[in-house]
Tab-separated table of C-alpha atoms in Angstrom:
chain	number	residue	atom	x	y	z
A	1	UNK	CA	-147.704	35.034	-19.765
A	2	UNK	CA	-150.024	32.504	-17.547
A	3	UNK	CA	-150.134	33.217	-13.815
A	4	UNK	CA	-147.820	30.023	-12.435
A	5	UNK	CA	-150.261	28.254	-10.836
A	6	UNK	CA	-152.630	28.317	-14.328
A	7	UNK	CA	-149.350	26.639	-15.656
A	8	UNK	CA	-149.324	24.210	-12.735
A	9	UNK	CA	-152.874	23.337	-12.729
A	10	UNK	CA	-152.533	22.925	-17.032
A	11	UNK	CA	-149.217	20.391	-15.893
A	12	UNK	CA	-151.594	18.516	-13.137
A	13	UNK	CA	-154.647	17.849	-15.951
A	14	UNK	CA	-152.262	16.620	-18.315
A	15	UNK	CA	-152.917	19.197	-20.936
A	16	UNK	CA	-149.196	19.753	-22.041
A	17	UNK	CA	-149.460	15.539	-22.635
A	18	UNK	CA	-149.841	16.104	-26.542
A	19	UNK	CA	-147.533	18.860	-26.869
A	20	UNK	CA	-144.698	16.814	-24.744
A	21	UNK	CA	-144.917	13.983	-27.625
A	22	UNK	CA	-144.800	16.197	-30.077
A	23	UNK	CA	-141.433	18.174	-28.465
A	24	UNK	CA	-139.485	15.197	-27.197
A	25	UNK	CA	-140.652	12.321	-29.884
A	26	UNK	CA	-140.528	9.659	-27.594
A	27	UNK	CA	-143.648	8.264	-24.993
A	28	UNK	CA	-141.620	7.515	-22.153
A	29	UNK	CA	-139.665	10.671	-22.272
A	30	UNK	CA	-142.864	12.302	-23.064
A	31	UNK	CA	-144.037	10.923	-19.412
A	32	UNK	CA	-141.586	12.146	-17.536
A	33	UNK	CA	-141.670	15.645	-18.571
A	34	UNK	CA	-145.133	16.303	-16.749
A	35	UNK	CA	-142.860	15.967	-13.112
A	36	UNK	CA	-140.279	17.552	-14.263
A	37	UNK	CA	-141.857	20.844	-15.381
A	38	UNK	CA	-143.805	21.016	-12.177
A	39	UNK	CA	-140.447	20.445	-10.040
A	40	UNK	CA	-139.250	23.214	-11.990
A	41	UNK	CA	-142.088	25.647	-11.623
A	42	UNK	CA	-142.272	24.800	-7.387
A	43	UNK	CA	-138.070	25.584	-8.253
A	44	UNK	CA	-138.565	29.366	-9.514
A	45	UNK	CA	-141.740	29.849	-6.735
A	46	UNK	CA	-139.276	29.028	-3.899
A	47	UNK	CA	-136.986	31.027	-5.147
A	48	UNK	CA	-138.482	34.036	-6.978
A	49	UNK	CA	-142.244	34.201	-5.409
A	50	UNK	CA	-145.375	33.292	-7.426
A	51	UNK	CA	-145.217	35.505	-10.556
A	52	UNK	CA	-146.882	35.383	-14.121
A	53	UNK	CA	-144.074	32.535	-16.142
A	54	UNK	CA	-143.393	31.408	-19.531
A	55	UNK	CA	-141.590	27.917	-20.145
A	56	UNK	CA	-138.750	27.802	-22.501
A	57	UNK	CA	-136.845	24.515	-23.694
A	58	UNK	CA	-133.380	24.750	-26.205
A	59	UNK	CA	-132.679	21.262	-27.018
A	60	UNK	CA	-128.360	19.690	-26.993
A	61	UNK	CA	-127.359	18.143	-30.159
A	62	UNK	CA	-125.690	15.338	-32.175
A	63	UNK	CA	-123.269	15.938	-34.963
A	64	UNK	CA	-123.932	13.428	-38.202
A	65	UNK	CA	-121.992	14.441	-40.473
A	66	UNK	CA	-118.595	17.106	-40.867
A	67	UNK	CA	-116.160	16.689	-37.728
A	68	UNK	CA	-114.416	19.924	-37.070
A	69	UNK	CA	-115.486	21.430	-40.469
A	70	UNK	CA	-117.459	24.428	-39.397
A	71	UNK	CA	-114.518	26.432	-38.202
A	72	UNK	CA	-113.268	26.436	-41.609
A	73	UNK	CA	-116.697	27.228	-43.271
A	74	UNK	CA	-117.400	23.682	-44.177
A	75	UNK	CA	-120.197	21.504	-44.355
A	76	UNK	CA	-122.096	19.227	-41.619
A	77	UNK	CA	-125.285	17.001	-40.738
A	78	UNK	CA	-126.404	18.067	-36.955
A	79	UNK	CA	-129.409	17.594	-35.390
A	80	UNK	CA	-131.354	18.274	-32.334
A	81	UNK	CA	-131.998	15.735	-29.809
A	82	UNK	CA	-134.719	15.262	-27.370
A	83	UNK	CA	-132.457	16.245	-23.894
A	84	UNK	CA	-133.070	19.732	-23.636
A	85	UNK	CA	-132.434	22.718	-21.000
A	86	UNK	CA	-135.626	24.153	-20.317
A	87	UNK	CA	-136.096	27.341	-17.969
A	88	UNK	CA	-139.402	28.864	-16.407
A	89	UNK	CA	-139.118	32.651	-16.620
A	90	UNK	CA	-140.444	36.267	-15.637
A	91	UNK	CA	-140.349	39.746	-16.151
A	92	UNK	CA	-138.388	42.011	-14.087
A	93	UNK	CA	-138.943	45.317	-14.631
A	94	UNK	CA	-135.680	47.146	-12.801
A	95	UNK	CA	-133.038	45.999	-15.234
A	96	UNK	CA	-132.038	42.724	-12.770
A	97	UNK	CA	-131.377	39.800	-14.448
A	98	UNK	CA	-131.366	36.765	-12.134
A	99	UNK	CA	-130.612	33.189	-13.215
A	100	UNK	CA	-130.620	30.011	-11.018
A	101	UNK	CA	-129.547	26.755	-12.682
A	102	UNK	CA	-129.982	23.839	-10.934
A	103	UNK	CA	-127.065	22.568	-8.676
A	104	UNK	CA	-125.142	26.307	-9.294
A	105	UNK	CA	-125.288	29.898	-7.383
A	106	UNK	CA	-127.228	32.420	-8.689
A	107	UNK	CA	-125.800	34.614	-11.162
A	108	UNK	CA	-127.276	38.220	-10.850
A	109	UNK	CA	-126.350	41.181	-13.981
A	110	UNK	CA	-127.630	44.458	-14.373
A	111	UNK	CA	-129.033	45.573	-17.563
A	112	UNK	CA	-126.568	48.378	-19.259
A	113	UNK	CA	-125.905	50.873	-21.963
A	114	UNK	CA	-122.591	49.016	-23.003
A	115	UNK	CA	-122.453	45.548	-21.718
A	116	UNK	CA	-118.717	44.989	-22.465
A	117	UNK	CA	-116.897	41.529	-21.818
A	118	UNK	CA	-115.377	40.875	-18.266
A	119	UNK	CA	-112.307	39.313	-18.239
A	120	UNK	CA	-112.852	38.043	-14.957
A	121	UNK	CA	-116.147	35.952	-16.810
A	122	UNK	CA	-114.206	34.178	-19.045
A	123	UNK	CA	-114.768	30.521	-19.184
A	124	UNK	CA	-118.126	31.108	-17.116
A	125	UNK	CA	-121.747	31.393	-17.231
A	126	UNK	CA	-122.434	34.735	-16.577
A	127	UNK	CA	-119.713	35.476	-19.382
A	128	UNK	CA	-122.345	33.565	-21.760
A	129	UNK	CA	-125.887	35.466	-20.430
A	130	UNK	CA	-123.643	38.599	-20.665
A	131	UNK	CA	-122.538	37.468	-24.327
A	132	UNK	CA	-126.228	36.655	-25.242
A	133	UNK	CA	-127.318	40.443	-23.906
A	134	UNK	CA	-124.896	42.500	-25.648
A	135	UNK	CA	-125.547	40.375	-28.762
A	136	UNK	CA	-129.324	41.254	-28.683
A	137	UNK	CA	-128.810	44.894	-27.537
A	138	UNK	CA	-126.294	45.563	-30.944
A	139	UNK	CA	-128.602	43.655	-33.033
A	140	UNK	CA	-131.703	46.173	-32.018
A	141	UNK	CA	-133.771	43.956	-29.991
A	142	UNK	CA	-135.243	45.164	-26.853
A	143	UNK	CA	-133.596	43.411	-23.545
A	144	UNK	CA	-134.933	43.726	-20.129
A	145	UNK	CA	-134.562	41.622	-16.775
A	146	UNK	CA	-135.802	38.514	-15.943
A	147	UNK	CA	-135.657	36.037	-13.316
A	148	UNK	CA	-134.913	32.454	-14.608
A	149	UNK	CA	-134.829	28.925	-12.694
A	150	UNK	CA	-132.749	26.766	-15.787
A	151	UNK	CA	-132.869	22.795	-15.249
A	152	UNK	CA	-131.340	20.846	-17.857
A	153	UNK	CA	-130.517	17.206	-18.976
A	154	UNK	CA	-127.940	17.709	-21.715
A	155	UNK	CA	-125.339	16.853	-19.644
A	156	UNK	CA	-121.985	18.773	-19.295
A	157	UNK	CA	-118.845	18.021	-21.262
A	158	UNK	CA	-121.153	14.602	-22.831
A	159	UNK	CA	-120.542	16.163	-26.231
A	160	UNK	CA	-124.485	17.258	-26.804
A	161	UNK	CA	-123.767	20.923	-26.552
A	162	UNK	CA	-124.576	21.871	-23.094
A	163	UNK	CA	-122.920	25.304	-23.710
A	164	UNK	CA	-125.372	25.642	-27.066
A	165	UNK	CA	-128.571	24.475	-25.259
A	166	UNK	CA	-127.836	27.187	-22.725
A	167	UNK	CA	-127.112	30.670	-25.276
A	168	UNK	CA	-130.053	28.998	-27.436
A	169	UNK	CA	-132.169	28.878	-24.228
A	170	UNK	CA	-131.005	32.906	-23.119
A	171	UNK	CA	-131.818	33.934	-26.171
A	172	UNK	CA	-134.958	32.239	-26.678
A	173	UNK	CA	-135.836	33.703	-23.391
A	174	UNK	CA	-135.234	36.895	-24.177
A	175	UNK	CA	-137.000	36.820	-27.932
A	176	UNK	CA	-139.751	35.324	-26.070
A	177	UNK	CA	-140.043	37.774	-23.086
A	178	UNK	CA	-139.058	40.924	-24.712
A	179	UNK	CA	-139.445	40.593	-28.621
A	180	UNK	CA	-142.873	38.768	-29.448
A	181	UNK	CA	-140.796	35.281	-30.691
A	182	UNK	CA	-139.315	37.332	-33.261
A	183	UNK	CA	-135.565	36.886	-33.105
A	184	UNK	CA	-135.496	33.908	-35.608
A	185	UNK	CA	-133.375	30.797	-34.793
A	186	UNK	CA	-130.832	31.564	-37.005
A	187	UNK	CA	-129.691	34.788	-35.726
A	188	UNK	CA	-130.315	33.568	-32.144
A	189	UNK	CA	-127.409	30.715	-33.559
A	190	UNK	CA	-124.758	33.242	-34.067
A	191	UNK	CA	-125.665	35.543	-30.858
A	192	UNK	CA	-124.347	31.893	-28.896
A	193	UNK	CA	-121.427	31.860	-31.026
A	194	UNK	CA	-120.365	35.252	-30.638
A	195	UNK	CA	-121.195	35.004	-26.712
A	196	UNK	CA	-119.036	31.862	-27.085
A	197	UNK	CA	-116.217	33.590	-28.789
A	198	UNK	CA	-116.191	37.177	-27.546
A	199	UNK	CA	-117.302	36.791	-23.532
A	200	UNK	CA	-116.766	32.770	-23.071
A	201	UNK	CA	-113.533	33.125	-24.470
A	202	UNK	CA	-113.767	29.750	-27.024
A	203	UNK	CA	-113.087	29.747	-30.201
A	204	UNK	CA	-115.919	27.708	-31.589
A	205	UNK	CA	-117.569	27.549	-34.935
A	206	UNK	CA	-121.139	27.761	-35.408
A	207	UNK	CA	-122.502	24.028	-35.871
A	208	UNK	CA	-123.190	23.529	-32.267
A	209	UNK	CA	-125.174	26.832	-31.598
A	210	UNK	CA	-127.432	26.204	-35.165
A	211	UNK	CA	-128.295	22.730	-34.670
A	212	UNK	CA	-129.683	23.986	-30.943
A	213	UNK	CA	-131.229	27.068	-31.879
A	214	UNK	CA	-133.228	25.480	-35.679
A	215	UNK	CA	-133.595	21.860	-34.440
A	216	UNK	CA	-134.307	18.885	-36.563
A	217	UNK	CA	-131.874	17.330	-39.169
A	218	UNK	CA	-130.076	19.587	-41.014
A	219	UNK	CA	-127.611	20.191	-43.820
A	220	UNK	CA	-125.740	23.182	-43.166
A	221	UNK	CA	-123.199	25.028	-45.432
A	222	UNK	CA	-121.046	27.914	-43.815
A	223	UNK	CA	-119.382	28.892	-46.802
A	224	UNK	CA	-120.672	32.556	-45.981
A	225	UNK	CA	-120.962	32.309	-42.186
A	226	UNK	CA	-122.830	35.705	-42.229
A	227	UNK	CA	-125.822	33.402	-44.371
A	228	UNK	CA	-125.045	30.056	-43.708
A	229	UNK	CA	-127.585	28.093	-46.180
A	230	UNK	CA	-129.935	25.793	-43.956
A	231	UNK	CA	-131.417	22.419	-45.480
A	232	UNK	CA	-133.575	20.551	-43.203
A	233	UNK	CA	-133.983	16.712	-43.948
A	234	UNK	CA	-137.144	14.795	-43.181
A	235	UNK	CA	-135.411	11.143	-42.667
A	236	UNK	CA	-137.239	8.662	-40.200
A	237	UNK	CA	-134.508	6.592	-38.621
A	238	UNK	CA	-137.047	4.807	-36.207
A	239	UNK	CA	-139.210	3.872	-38.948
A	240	UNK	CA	-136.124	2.540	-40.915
A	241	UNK	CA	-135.620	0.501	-37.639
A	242	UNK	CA	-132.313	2.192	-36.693
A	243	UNK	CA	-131.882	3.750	-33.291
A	244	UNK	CA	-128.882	7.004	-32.545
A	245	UNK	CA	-127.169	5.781	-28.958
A	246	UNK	CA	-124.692	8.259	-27.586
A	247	UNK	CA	-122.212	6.554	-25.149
A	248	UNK	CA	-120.168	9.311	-23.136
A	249	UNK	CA	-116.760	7.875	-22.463
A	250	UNK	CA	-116.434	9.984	-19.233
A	251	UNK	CA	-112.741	10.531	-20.033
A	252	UNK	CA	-111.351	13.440	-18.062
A	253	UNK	CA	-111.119	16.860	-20.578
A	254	UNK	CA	-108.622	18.390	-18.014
A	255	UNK	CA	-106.102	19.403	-20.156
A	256	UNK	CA	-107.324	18.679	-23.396
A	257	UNK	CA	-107.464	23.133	-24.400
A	258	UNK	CA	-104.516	22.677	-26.409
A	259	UNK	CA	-105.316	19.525	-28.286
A	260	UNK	CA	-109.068	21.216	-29.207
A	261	UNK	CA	-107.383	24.567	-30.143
A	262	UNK	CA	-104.282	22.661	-32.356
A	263	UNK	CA	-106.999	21.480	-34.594
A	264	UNK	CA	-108.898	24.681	-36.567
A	265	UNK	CA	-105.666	26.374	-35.080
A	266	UNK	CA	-103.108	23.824	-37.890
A	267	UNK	CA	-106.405	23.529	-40.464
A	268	UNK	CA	-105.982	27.810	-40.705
A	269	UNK	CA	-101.899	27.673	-40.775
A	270	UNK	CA	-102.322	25.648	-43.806
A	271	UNK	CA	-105.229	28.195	-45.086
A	272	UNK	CA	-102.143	31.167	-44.399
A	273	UNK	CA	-99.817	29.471	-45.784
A	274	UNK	CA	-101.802	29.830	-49.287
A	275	UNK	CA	-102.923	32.792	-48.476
A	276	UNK	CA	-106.093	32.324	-47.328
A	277	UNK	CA	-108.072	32.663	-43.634
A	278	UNK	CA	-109.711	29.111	-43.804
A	279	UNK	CA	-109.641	25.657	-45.672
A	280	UNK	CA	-113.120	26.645	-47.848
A	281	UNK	CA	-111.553	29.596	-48.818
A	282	UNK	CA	-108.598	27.379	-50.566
A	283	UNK	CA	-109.392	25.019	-53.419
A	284	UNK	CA	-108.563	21.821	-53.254
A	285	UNK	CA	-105.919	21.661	-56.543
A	286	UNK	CA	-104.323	24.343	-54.989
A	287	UNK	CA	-103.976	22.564	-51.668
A	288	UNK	CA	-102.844	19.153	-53.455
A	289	UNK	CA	-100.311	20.933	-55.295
A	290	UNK	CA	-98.796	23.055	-52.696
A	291	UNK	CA	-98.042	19.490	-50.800
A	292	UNK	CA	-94.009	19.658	-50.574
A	293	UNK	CA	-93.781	22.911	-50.088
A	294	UNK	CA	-96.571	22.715	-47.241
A	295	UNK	CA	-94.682	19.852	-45.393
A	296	UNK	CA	-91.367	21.485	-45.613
A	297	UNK	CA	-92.934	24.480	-43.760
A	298	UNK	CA	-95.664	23.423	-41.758
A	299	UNK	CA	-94.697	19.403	-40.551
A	300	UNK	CA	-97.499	16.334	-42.143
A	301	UNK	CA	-100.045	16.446	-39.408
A	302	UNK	CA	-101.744	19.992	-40.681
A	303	UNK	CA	-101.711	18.777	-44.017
A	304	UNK	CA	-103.473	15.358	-42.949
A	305	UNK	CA	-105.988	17.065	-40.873
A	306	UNK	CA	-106.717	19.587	-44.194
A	307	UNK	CA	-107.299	16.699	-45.993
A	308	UNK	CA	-109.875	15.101	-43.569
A	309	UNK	CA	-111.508	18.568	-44.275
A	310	UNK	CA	-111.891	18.125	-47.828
A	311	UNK	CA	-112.729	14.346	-47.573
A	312	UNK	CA	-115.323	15.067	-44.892
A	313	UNK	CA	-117.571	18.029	-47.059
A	314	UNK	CA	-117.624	15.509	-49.477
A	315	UNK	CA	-118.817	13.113	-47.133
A	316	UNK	CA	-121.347	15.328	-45.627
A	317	UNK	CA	-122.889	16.346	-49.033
A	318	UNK	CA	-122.710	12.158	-49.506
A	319	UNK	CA	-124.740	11.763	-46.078
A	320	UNK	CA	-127.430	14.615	-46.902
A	321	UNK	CA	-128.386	13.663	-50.839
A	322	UNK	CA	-128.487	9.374	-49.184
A	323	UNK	CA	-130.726	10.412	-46.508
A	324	UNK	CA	-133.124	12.389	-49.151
A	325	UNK	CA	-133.232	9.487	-51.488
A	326	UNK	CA	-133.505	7.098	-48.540
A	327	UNK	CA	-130.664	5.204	-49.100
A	328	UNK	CA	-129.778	4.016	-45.544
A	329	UNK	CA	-126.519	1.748	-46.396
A	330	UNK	CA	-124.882	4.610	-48.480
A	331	UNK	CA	-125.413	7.327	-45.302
A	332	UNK	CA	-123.937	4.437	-43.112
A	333	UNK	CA	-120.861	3.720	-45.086
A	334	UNK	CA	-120.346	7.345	-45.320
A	335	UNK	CA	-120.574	7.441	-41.450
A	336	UNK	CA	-118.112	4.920	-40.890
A	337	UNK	CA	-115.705	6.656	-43.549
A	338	UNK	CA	-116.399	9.785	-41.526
A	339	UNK	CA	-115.004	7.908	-38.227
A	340	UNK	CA	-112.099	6.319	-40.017
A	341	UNK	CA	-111.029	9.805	-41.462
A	342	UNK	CA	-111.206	11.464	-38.213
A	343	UNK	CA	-108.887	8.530	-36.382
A	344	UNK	CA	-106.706	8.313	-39.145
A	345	UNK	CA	-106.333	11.966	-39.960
A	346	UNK	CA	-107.775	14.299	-37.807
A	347	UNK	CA	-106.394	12.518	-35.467
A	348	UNK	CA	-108.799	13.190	-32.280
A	349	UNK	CA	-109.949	10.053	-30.799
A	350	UNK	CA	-106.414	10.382	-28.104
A	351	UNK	CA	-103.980	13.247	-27.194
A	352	UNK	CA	-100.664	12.028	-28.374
A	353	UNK	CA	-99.794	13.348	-24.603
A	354	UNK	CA	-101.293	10.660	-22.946
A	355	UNK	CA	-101.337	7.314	-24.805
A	356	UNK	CA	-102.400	5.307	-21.797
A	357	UNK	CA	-105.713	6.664	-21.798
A	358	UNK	CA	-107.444	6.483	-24.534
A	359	UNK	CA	-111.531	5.962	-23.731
A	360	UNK	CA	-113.186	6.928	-27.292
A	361	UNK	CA	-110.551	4.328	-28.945
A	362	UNK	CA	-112.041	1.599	-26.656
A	363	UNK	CA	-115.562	3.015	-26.899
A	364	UNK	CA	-114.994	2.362	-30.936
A	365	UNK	CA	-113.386	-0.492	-30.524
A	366	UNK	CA	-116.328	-2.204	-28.260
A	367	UNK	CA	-118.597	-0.771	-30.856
A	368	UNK	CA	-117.420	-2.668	-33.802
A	369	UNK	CA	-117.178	-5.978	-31.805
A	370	UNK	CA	-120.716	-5.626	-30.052
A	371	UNK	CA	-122.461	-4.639	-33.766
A	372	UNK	CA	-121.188	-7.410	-35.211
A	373	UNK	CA	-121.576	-9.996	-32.684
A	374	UNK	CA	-124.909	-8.929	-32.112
A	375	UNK	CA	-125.725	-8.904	-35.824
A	376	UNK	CA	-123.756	-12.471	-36.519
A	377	UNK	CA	-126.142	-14.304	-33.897
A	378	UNK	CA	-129.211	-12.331	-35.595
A	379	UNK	CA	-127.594	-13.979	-38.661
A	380	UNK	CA	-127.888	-10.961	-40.463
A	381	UNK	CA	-124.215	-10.993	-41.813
A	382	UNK	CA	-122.930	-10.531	-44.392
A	383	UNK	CA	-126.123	-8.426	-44.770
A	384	UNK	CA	-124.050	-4.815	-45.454
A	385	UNK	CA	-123.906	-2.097	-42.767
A	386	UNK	CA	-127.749	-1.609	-42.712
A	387	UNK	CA	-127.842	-4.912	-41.224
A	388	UNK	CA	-124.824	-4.247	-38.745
A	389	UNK	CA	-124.744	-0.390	-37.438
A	390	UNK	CA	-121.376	2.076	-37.212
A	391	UNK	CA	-120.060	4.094	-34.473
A	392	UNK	CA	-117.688	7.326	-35.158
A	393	UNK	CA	-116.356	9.366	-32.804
A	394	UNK	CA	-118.912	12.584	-31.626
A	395	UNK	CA	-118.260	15.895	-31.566
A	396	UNK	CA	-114.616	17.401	-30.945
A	397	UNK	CA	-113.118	14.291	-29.556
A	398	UNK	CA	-110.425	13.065	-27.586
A	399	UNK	CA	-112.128	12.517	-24.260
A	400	UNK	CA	-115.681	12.344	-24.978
A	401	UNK	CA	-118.294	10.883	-26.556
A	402	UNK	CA	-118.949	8.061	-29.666
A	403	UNK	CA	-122.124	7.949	-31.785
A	404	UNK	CA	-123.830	5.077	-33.222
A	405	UNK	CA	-126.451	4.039	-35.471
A	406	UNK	CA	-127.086	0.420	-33.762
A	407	UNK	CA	-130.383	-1.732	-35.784
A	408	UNK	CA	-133.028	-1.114	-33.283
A	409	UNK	CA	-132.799	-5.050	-32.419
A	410	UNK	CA	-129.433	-4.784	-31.208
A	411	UNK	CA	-129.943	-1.805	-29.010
A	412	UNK	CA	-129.959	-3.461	-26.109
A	413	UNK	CA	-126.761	-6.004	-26.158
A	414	UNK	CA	-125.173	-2.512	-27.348
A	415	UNK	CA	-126.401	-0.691	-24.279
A	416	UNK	CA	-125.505	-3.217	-21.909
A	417	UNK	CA	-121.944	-3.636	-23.199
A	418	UNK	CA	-120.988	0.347	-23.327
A	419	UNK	CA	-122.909	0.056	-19.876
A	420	UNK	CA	-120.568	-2.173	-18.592
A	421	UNK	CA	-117.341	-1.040	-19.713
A	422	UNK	CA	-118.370	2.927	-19.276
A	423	UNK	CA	-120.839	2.661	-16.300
A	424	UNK	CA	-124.550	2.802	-15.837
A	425	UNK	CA	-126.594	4.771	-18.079
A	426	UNK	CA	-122.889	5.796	-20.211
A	427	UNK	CA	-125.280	4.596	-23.317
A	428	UNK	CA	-127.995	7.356	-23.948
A	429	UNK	CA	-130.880	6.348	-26.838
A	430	UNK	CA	-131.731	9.554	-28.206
A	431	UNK	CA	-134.400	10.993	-30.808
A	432	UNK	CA	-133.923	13.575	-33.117
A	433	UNK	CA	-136.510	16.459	-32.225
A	434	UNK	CA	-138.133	18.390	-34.835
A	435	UNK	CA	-137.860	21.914	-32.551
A	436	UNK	CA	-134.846	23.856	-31.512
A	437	UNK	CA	-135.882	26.972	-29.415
A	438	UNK	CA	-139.335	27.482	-28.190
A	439	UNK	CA	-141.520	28.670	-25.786
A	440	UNK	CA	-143.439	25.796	-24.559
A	441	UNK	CA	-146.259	27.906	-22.931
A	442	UNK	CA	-147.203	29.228	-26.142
């Protein structure tokens, strides 16, 4: 660890310049961090004295490919982005553990023999640091206290994994602080998804936590959650002059528990009803040919939303192997096919509860109209999709956030029309970063 003022002096001289680029992948971005890191080292001295530090950063991410397909062992294309949570943090050596996030109270555990979930933590933060100890503690790695000042700017409910960034950040942390760096990303993954499951109390699968914790573009298969097979792909959309925007709706998710839940919860009544514990478990045929029986006992929307989940491995597998050959239109149309499935079939862009509002249908809607204006006065049509852009909806839907692939020279006509529907700043320009968990101080 470097004394905190070493680190401040190394922020001041601009020696973390270089390593910024490298981390967030973009110049501006790059800039800003300098201010930011020293706001949140004078943060943790205010509040926990001036004490030897380490920097830590867990990045949010972007789903590409495979809408709600990890739950039932699928396929997807996620990716880490260049918001990140980042957290400057110390020893403690009595067992405290101390965390201050910025704009939150303080949330203050002991270290113990059995750190069992608290009901009364459920759906809270110090049910996730709780989650992340216990995890490490089974697993044999050594936990200890800490003190931690957390600032992040993957926003909350924006559909970038705040929740992720956050267990990938504790456990990084406490790898970092306590194990040498030697709790690899991947187990660090599934610590945040048990924390997630066990002590947040949500029954999430493990995309979000393993596109945080690896970082970069990546191919995952959880066919055997236990060993999910990782394939990183090295694909430059800024040199292929495409840029990823994220435009967060800012629909209200009050409410929306059930409509999340009825999804993996009608994909795994269809799994039962064959006998089975999850789609990937039931082969297609078999699914196809169990169709009138299916509908007679389960209603048609399970059975449409199984069938998004067989359409959308393909679809991923489609993404991945057009990426590695660099075939930009066939990734796009496989995008947009992605989107229409998940309107169409998986039905969550809107809860059927509330028709009148229905912000990611709009979002999409804009999106198609802006592209192709934008592109039509370029004169670029009919030039295919690599000429246009796609948008799909992001994440688990019905209240949050689109993505888009918009031609860099449309970017801003695109930003300014989400902009002004959505509000300032609704339209984020992201990069994908090549790290997920890290110390930055190392």
């Amino acid at each position: 660890m470097r004394s905190l003022n070493e680190c401040r002096k190394m922020l001041e001289n601009n020696e973390f310049a270089a390593h910024f680029l490298d981390i967030y992948a973009d110049p501006g971005k790059a800039e800003r961090q300098k201010e930011r890191y020293l706001n949140a080292l004078g943060a943790f001295e205010d509040q926990f004295g001036d004490r030897p530090v380490e920097i830590f950063s867990a990045p949010g991410r972007t789903e590409v490919g495979g809408n709600h397909t990890d739950h039932q062992h699928g396929e997807v294309l996620a990716a880490s982005i260049n918001d990140d949570a980042i957290a400057v943090a110390s020893r403690r050596e009595d067992g405290t553990v101390r965390v201050l996030s910025a704009g939150y109270p303080m949330i203050t555990l002991t270290i113990q023999d059995d750190f069992m979930p608290v009901p009364e933590e459920q759906g809270t933060t110090a049910g996730l640091i709780r989650g992340m100890l216990a995890g490490m503690k089974d697993r044999g790695y050594a936990v200890g206290g800490f003190d931690a000042y957390i600032t992040s700017d993957v926003l909350g409910g924006s559909g970038l994994s705040s929740s992720a960034a956050f267990e990938t950040l504790i456990g990084t942390i406490l790898s970092g602080l306590y194990n040498s760096m030697t709790c690899d990303a991947v187990t660090i993954a599934k610590l945040g998804q048990y924390a997630e499951n066990v002590y947040f109390g949500k029954p999430c699968g493990l995309m979000d936590q393993m596109a945080c914790s690896v970082g970069a573009l990546c191919h995952m298969d959880f066919a055997d959650p236990a060993n999910p097979v990782i394939e990183k792909i090295d694909y430059d959309f800024g040199a292929a002059g495409f840029s990823l925007c994220i435009t967060d709706t800012k629909g209200s998710h009050a409410d929306l528990t059930p409509d999340y839940a009825a999804v993996p919860a009608e994909m795994c009544s269809v799994a039962k009803a064959l006998g089975k514990n999850v789609l990937r478990e039931v082969p297609e045929e078999l699914f196809l040919s169990s169709l009138p029986s299916l509908r007679e006992k389960l209603g048609d929307r399970p059975l449409l939303r199984a069938m998004h989940f067989y359409q959308e491995n393909r679809r991923v597998q489609e993404e991945a192997s057009s990426l590695l050959s660099g075939d930009l239109e066939n990734f796009l149309l496989a995008v947009q096919a992605s989107g229409d499935s998940s309107f169409k079939y998986l039905q969550n862009v809107y809860t059927s509860r509330d028709v009148l509002h229905q912000n990611v249908s709009l979002a999409l809607c804009l999106s198609e109209y802006t592209l192709r204006k934008t592109a039509s006065e370029r004169g670029d049509l009919p030039e295919g999709l690599s000429r246009i852009g796609v948008a799909r909806v992001h994440g688990g839907g019905f209240a949050g956030t689109i993505q888009a692939f918009v031609p860099d020279a449309s970017v801003s006509a695109y930003q300014k029309a989400m902009d002004d529907v959505f509000g300032e700043g609704a339209c984020m320009v992201l990069k994908i970063r090549k790290y997920g968990g890290i110390r930055v101080t190392a």
